[in-house]
PDB file of C-alpha atoms (C1' of nucleotides) in Angstrom:
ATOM      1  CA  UNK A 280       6.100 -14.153  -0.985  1.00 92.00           C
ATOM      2  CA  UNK A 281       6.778 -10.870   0.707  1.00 96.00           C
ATOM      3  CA  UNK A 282      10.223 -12.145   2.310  1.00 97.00           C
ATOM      4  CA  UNK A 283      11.047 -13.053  -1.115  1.00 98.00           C
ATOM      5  CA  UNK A 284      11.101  -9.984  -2.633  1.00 98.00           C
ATOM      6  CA  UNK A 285      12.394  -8.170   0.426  1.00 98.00           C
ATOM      7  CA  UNK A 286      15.265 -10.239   0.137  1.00 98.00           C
ATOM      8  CA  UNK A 287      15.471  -9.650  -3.706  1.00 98.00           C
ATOM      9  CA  UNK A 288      15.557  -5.833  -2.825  1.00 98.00           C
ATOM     10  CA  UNK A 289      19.125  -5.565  -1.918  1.00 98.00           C
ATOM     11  CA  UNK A 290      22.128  -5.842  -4.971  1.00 98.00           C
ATOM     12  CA  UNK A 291      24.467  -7.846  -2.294  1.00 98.00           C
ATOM     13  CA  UNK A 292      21.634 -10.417  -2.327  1.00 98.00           C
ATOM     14  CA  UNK A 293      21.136 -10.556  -5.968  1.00 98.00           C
ATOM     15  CA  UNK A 294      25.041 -10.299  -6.573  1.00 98.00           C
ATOM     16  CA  UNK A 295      25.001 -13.454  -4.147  1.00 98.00           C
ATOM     17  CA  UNK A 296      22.285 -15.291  -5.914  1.00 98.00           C
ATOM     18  CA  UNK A 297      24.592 -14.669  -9.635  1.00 97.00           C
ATOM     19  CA  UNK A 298      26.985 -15.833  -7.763  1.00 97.00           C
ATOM     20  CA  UNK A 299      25.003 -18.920  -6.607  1.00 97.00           C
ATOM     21  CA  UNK A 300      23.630 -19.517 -10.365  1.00 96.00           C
ATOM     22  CA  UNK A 301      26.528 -21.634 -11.365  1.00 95.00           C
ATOM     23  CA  UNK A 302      27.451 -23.724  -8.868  1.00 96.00           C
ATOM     24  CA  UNK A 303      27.202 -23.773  -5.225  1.00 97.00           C
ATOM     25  CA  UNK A 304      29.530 -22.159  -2.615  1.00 98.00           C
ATOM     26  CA  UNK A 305      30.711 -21.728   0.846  1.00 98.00           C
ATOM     27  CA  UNK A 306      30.187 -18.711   3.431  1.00 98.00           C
ATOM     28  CA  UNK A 307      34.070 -17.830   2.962  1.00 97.00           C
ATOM     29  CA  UNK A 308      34.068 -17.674  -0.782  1.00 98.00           C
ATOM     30  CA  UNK A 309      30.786 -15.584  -1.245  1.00 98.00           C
ATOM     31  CA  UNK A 310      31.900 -13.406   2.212  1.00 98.00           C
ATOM     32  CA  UNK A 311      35.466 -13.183   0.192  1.00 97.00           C
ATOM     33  CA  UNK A 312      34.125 -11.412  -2.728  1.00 97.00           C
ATOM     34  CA  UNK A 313      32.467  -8.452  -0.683  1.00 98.00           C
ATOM     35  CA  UNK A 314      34.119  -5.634   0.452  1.00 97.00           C
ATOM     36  CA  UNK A 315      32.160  -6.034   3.937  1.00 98.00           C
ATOM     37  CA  UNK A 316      32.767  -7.779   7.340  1.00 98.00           C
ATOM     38  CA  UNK A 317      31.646 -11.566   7.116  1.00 98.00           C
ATOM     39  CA  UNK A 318      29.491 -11.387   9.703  1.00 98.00           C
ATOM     40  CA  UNK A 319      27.785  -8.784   7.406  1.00 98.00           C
ATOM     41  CA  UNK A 320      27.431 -11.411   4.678  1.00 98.00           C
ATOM     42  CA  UNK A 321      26.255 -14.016   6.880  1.00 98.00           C
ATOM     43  CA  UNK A 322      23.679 -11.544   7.717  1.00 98.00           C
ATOM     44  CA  UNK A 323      22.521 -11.453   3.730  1.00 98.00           C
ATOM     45  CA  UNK A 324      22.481 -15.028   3.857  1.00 98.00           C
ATOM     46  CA  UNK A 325      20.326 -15.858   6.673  1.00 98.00           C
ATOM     47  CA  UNK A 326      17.982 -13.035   4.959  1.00 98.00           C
ATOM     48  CA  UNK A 327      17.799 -15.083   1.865  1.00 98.00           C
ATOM     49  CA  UNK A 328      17.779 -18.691   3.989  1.00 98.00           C
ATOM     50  CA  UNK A 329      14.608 -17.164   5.360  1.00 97.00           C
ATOM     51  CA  UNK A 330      13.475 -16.351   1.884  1.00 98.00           C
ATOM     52  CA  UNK A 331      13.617 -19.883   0.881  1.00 98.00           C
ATOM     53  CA  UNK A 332      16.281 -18.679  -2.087  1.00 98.00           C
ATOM     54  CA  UNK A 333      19.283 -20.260  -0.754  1.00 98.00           C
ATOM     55  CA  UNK A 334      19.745 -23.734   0.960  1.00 98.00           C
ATOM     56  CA  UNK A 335      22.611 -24.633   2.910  1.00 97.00           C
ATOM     57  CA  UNK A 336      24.473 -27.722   3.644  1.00 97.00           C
ATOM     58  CA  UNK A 337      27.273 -28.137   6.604  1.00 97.00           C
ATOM     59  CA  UNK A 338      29.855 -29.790   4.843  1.00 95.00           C
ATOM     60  CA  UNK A 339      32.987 -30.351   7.143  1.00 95.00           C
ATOM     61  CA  UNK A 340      34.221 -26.923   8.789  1.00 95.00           C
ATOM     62  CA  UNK A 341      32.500 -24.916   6.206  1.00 97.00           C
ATOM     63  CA  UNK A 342      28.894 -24.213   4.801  1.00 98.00           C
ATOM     64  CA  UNK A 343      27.829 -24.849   1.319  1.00 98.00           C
ATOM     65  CA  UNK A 344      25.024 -22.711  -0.138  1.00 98.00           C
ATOM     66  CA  UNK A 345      23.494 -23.089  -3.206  1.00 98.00           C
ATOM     67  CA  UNK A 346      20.787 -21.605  -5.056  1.00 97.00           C
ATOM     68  CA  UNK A 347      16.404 -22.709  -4.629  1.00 97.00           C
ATOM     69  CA  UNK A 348      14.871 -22.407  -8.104  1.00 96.00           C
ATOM     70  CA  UNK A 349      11.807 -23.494  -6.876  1.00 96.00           C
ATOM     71  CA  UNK A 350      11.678 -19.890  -4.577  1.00 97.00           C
ATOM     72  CA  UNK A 351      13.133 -18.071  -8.229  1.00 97.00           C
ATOM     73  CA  UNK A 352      10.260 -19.581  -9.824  1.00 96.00           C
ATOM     74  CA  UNK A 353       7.474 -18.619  -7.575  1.00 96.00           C
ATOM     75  CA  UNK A 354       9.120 -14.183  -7.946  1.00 97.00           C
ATOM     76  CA  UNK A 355       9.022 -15.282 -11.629  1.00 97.00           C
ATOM     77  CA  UNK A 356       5.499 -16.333 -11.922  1.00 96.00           C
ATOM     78  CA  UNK A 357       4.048 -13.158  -9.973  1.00 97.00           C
ATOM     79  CA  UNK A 358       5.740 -10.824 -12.641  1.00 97.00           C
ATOM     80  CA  UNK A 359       5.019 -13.199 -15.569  1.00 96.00           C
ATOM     81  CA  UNK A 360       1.631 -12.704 -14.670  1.00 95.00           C
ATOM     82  CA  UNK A 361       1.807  -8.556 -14.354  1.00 94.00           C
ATOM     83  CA  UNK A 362       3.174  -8.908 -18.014  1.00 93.00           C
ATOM     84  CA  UNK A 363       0.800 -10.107 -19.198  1.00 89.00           C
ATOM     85  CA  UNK A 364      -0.889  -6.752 -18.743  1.00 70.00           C
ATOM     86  CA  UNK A 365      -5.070  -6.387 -20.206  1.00 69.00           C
ATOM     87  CA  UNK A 366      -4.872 -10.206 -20.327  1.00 72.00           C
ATOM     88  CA  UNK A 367      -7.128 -11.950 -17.357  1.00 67.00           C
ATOM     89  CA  UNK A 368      -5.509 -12.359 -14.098  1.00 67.00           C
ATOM     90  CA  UNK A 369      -4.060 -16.210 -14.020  1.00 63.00           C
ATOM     91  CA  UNK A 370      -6.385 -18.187 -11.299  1.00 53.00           C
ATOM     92  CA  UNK A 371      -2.825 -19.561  -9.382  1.00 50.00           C
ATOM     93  CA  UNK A 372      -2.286 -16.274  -8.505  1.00 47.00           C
ATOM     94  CA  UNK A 373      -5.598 -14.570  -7.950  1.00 51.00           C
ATOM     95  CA  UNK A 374      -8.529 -16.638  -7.008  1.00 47.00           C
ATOM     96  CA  UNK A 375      -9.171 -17.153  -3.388  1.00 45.00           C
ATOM     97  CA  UNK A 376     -11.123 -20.086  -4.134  1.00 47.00           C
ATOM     98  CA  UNK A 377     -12.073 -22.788  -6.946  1.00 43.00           C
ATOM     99  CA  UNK A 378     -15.059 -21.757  -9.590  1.00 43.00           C
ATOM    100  CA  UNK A 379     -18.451 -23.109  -8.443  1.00 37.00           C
TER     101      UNK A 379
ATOM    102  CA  UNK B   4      17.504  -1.757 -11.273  1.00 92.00           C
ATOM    103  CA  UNK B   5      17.867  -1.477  -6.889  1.00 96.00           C
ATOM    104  CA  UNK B   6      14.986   0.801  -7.196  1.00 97.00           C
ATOM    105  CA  UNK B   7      12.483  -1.289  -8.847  1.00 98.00           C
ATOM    106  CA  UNK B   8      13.555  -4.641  -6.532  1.00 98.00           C
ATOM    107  CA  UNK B   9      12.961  -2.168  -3.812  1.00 98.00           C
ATOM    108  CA  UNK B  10       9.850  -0.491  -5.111  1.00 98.00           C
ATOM    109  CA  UNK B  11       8.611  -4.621  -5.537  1.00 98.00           C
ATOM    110  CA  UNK B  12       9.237  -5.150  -1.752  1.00 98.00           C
ATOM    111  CA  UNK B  13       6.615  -3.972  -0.236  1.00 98.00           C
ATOM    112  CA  UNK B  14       3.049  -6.177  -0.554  1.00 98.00           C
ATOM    113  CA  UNK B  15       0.892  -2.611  -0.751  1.00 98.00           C
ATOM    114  CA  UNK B  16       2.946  -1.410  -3.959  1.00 98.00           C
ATOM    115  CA  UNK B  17       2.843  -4.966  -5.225  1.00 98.00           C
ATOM    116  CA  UNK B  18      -0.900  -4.792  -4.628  1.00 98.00           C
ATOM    117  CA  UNK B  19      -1.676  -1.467  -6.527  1.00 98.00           C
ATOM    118  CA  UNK B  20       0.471  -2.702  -9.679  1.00 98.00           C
ATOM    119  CA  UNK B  21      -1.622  -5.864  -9.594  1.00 97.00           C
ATOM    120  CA  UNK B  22      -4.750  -3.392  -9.549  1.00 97.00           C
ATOM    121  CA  UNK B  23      -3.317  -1.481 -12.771  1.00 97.00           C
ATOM    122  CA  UNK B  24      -2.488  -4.473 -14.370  1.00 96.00           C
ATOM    123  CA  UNK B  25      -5.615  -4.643 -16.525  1.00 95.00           C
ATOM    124  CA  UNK B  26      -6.418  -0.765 -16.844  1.00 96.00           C
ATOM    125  CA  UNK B  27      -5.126   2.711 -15.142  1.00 97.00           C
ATOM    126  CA  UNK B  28      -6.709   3.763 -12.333  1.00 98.00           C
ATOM    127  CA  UNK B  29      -6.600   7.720 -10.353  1.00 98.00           C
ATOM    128  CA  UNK B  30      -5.138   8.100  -6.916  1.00 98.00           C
ATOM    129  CA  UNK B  31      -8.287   8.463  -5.379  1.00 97.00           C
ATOM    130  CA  UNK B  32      -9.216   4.899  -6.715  1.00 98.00           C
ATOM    131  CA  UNK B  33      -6.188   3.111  -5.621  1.00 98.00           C
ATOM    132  CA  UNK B  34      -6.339   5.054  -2.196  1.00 98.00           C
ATOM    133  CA  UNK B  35     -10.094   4.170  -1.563  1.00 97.00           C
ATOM    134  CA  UNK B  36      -8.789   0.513  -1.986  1.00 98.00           C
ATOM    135  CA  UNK B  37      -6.679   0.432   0.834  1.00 98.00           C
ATOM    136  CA  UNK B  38      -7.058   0.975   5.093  1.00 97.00           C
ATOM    137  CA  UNK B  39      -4.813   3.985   5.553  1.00 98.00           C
ATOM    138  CA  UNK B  40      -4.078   7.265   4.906  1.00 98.00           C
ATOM    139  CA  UNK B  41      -4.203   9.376   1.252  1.00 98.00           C
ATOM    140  CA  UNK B  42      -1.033  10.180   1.501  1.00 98.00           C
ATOM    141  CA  UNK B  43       0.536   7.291   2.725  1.00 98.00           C
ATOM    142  CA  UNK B  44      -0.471   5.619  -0.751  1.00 98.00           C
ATOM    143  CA  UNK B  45       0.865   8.632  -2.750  1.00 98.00           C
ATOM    144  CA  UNK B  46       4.068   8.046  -1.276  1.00 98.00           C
ATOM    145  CA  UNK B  47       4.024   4.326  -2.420  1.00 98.00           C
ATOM    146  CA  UNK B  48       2.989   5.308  -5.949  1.00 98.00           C
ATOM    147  CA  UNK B  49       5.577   8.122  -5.617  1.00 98.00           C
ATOM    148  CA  UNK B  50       8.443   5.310  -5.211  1.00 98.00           C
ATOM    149  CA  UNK B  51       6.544   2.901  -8.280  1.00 98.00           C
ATOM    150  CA  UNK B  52       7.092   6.228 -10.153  1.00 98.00           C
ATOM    151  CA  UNK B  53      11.129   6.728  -9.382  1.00 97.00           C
ATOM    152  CA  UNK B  54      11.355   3.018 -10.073  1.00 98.00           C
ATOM    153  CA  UNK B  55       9.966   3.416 -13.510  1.00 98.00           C
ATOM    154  CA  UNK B  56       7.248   0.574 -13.034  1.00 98.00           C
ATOM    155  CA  UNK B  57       4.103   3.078 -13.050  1.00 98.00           C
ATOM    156  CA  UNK B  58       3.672   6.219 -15.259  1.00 98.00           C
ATOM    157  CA  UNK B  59       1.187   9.511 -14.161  1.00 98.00           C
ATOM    158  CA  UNK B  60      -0.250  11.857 -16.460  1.00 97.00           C
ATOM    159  CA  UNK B  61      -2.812  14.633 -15.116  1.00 97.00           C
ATOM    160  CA  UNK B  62      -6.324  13.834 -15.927  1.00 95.00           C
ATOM    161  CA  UNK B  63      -8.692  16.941 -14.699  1.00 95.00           C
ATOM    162  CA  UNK B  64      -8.475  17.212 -11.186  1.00 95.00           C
ATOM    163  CA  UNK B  65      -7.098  13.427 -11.043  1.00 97.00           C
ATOM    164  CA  UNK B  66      -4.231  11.834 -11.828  1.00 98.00           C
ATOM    165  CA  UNK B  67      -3.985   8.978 -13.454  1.00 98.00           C
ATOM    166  CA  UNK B  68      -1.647   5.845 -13.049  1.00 98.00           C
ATOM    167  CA  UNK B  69      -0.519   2.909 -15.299  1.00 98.00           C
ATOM    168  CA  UNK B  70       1.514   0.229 -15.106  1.00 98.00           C
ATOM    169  CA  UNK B  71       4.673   0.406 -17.156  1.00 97.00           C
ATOM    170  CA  UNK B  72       5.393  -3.376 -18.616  1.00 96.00           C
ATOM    171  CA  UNK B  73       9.103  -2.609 -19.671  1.00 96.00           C
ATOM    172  CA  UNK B  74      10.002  -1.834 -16.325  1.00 97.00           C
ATOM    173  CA  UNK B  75       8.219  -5.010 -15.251  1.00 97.00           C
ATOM    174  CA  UNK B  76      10.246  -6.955 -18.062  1.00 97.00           C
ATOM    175  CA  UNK B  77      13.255  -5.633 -16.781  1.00 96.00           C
ATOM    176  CA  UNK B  78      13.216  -7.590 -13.179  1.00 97.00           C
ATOM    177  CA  UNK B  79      12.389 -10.536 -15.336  1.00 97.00           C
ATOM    178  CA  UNK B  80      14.900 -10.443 -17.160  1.00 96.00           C
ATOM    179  CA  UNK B  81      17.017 -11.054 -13.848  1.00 97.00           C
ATOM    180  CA  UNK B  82      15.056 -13.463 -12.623  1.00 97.00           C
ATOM    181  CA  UNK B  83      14.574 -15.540 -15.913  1.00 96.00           C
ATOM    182  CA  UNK B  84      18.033 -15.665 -16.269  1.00 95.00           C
ATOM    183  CA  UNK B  85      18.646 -16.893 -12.530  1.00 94.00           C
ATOM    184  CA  UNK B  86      16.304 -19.499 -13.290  1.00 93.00           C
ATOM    185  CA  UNK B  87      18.625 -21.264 -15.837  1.00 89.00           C
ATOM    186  CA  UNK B  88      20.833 -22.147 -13.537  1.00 71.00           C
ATOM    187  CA  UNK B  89      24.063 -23.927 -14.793  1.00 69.00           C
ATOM    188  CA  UNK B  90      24.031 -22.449 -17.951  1.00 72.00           C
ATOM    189  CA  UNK B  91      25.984 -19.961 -18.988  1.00 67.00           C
ATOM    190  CA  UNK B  92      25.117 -16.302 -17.975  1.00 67.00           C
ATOM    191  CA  UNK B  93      23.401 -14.574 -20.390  1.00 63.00           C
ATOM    192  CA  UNK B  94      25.386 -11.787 -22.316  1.00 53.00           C
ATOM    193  CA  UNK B  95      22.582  -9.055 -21.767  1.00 50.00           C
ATOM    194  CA  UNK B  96      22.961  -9.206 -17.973  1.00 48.00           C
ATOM    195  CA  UNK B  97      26.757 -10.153 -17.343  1.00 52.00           C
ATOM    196  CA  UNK B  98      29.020  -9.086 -19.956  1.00 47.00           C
ATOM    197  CA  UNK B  99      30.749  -5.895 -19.342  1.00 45.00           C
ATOM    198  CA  UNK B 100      31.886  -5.081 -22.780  1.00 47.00           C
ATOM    199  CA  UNK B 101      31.806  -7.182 -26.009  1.00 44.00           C
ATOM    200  CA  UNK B 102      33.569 -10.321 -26.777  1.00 44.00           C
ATOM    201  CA  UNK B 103      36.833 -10.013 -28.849  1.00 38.00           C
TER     202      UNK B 103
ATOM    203  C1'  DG C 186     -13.137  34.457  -6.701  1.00 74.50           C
ATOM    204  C1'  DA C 187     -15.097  31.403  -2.945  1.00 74.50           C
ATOM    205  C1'  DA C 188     -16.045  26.925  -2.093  1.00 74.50           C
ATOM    206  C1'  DC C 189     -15.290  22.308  -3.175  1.00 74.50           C
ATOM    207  C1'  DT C 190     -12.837  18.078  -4.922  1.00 74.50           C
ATOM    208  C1'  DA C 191      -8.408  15.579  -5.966  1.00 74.50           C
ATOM    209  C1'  DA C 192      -4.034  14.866  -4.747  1.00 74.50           C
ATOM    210  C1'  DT C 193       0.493  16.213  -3.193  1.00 74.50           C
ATOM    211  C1'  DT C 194       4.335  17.895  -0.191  1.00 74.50           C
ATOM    212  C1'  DA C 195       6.150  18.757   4.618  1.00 74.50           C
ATOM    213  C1'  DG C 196       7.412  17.337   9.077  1.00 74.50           C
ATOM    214  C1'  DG C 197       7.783  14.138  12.661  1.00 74.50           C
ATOM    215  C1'  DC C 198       7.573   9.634  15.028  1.00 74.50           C
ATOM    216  C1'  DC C 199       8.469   4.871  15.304  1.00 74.50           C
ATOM    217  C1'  DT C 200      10.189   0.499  13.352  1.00 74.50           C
ATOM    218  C1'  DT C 201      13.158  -2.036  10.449  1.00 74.50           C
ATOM    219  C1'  DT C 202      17.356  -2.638   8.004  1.00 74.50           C
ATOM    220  C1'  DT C 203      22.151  -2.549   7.463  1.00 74.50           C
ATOM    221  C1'  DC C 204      26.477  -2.494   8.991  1.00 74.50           C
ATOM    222  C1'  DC C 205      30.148  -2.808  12.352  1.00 74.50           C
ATOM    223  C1'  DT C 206      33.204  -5.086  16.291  1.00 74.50           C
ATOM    224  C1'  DA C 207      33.484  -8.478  19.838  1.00 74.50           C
ATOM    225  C1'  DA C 208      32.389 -12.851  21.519  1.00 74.50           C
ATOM    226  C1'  DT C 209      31.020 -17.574  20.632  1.00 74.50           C
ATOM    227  C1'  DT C 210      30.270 -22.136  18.394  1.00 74.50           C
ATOM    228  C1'  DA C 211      31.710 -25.969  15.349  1.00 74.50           C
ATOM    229  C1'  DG C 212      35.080 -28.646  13.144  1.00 74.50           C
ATOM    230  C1'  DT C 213      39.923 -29.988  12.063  1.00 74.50           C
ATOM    231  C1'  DT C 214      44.815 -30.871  13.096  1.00 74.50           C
ATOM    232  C1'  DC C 215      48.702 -31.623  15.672  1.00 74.50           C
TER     233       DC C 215
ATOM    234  C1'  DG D  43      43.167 -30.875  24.293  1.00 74.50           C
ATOM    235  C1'  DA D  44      45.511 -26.571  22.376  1.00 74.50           C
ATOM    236  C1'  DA D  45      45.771 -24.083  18.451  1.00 74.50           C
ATOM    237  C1'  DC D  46      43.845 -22.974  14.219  1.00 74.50           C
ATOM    238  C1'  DT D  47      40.242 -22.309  10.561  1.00 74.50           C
ATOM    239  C1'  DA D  48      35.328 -21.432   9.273  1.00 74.50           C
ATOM    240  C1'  DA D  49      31.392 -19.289  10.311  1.00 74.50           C
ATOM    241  C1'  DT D  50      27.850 -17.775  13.415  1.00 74.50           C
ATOM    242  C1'  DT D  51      25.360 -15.130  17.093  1.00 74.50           C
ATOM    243  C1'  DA D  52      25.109 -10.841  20.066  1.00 74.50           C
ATOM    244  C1'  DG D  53      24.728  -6.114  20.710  1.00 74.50           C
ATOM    245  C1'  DG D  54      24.565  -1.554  19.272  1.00 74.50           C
ATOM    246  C1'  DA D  55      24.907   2.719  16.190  1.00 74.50           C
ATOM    247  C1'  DA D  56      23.368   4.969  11.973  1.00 74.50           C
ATOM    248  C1'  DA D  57      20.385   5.229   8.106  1.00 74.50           C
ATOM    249  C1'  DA D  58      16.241   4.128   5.588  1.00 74.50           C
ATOM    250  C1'  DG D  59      11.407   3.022   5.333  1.00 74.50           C
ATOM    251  C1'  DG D  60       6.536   3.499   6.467  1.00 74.50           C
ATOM    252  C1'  DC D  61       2.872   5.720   8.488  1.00 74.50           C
ATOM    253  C1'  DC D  62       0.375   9.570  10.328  1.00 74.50           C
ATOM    254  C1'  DT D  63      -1.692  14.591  10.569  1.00 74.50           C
ATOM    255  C1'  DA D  64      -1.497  19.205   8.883  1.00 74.50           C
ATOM    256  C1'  DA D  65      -0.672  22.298   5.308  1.00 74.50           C
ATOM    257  C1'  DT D  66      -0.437  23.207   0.421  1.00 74.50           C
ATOM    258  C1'  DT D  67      -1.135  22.978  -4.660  1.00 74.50           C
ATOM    259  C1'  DA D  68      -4.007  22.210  -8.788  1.00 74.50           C
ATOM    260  C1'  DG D  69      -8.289  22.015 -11.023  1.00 74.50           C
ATOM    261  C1'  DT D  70     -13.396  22.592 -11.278  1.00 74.50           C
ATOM    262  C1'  DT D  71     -17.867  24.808 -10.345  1.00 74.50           C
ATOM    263  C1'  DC D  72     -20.943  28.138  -9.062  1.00 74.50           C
TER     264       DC D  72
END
DNA sequence: GAACTAATTAGGCCTTTTCCTAATTAGTTC
DNA sequence: GAACTAATTAGGAAAAGGCCTAATTAGTTC
């Protein structure tokens, strides 16, 4: 949970994920839109690998990324839940243990 | 919109919005719920402040913190849009200007 | 107004992050 | 396999972040 929104907190990762929302794409064309070395980029990505946001695929000389929901879903659910501000705390996201 | 990914980056921060999500609480409550220093807190509620996702107002000697849902609603947005993936981009995030 | 409580700002240290260039690995093509 | 393309890892400098103690500000109470 934490990596996740570490690697939420930075607008190259967030532009990358946009990106990533449509359709999947490789190191070049992400690293191609940035005004920053590549190496800098593949830096971003690994970040967001680590984060579970981003899976990647080696597909001949290049690597395809594309976009986790699943890892979306999970930042989604924390602030869904702070939204719901007064209401009670959802038990996914607060209880340490089942109700006796 | 940096500032509050950032601000949500760190797990004490996310902590103390989770404690104001039902009611607003003083500095000296939010401090006593953590292991280290007074002031090491105020600077985490000082950068929830800046990031717009907790508002202050003097109370008495205390101050007194609560969470601010539209700036929770706002990182949402981002994500809730993300989460549609293949879809078209939603106009409120994306569009720079209005369509013809 | 002196003493006490609540909380902040200031200053410094250490760690992490971000970015770069150079070197390396992996795959394709002749 | 030499040359080329795609992308990564390595190493290091600069900046930002996080934490602490000490000093300060703001408010209350006697």
């Amino acid at each position: 949970m934490n990596s996740l929104f570490k690697a939420l907190s930075h607008p190259v990762r967030r532009r990358i994920i946009e990106m990533l929302r449509t359709r999947p794409l490789t190191s070049g064309d992400i690293a191609a839109a940035f005004d920053m070395a590549w190496p800098t980029v593949t830096g971003h990505l690994n970040t967001l690998k680590d984060a579970g946001l981003v899976e990647v695929e080696r597909e001949g000389a290049s690597m395809r990324y594309r976009l986790n929901i699943s890892a979306v879903e999970e930042a989604l659910a924390f602030l869904m839940d702070l939204a719901r501000a007064g209401e009670p705390a959802s038990d996914a996201l607060t209880s340490k243990e089942k109700p006796s």
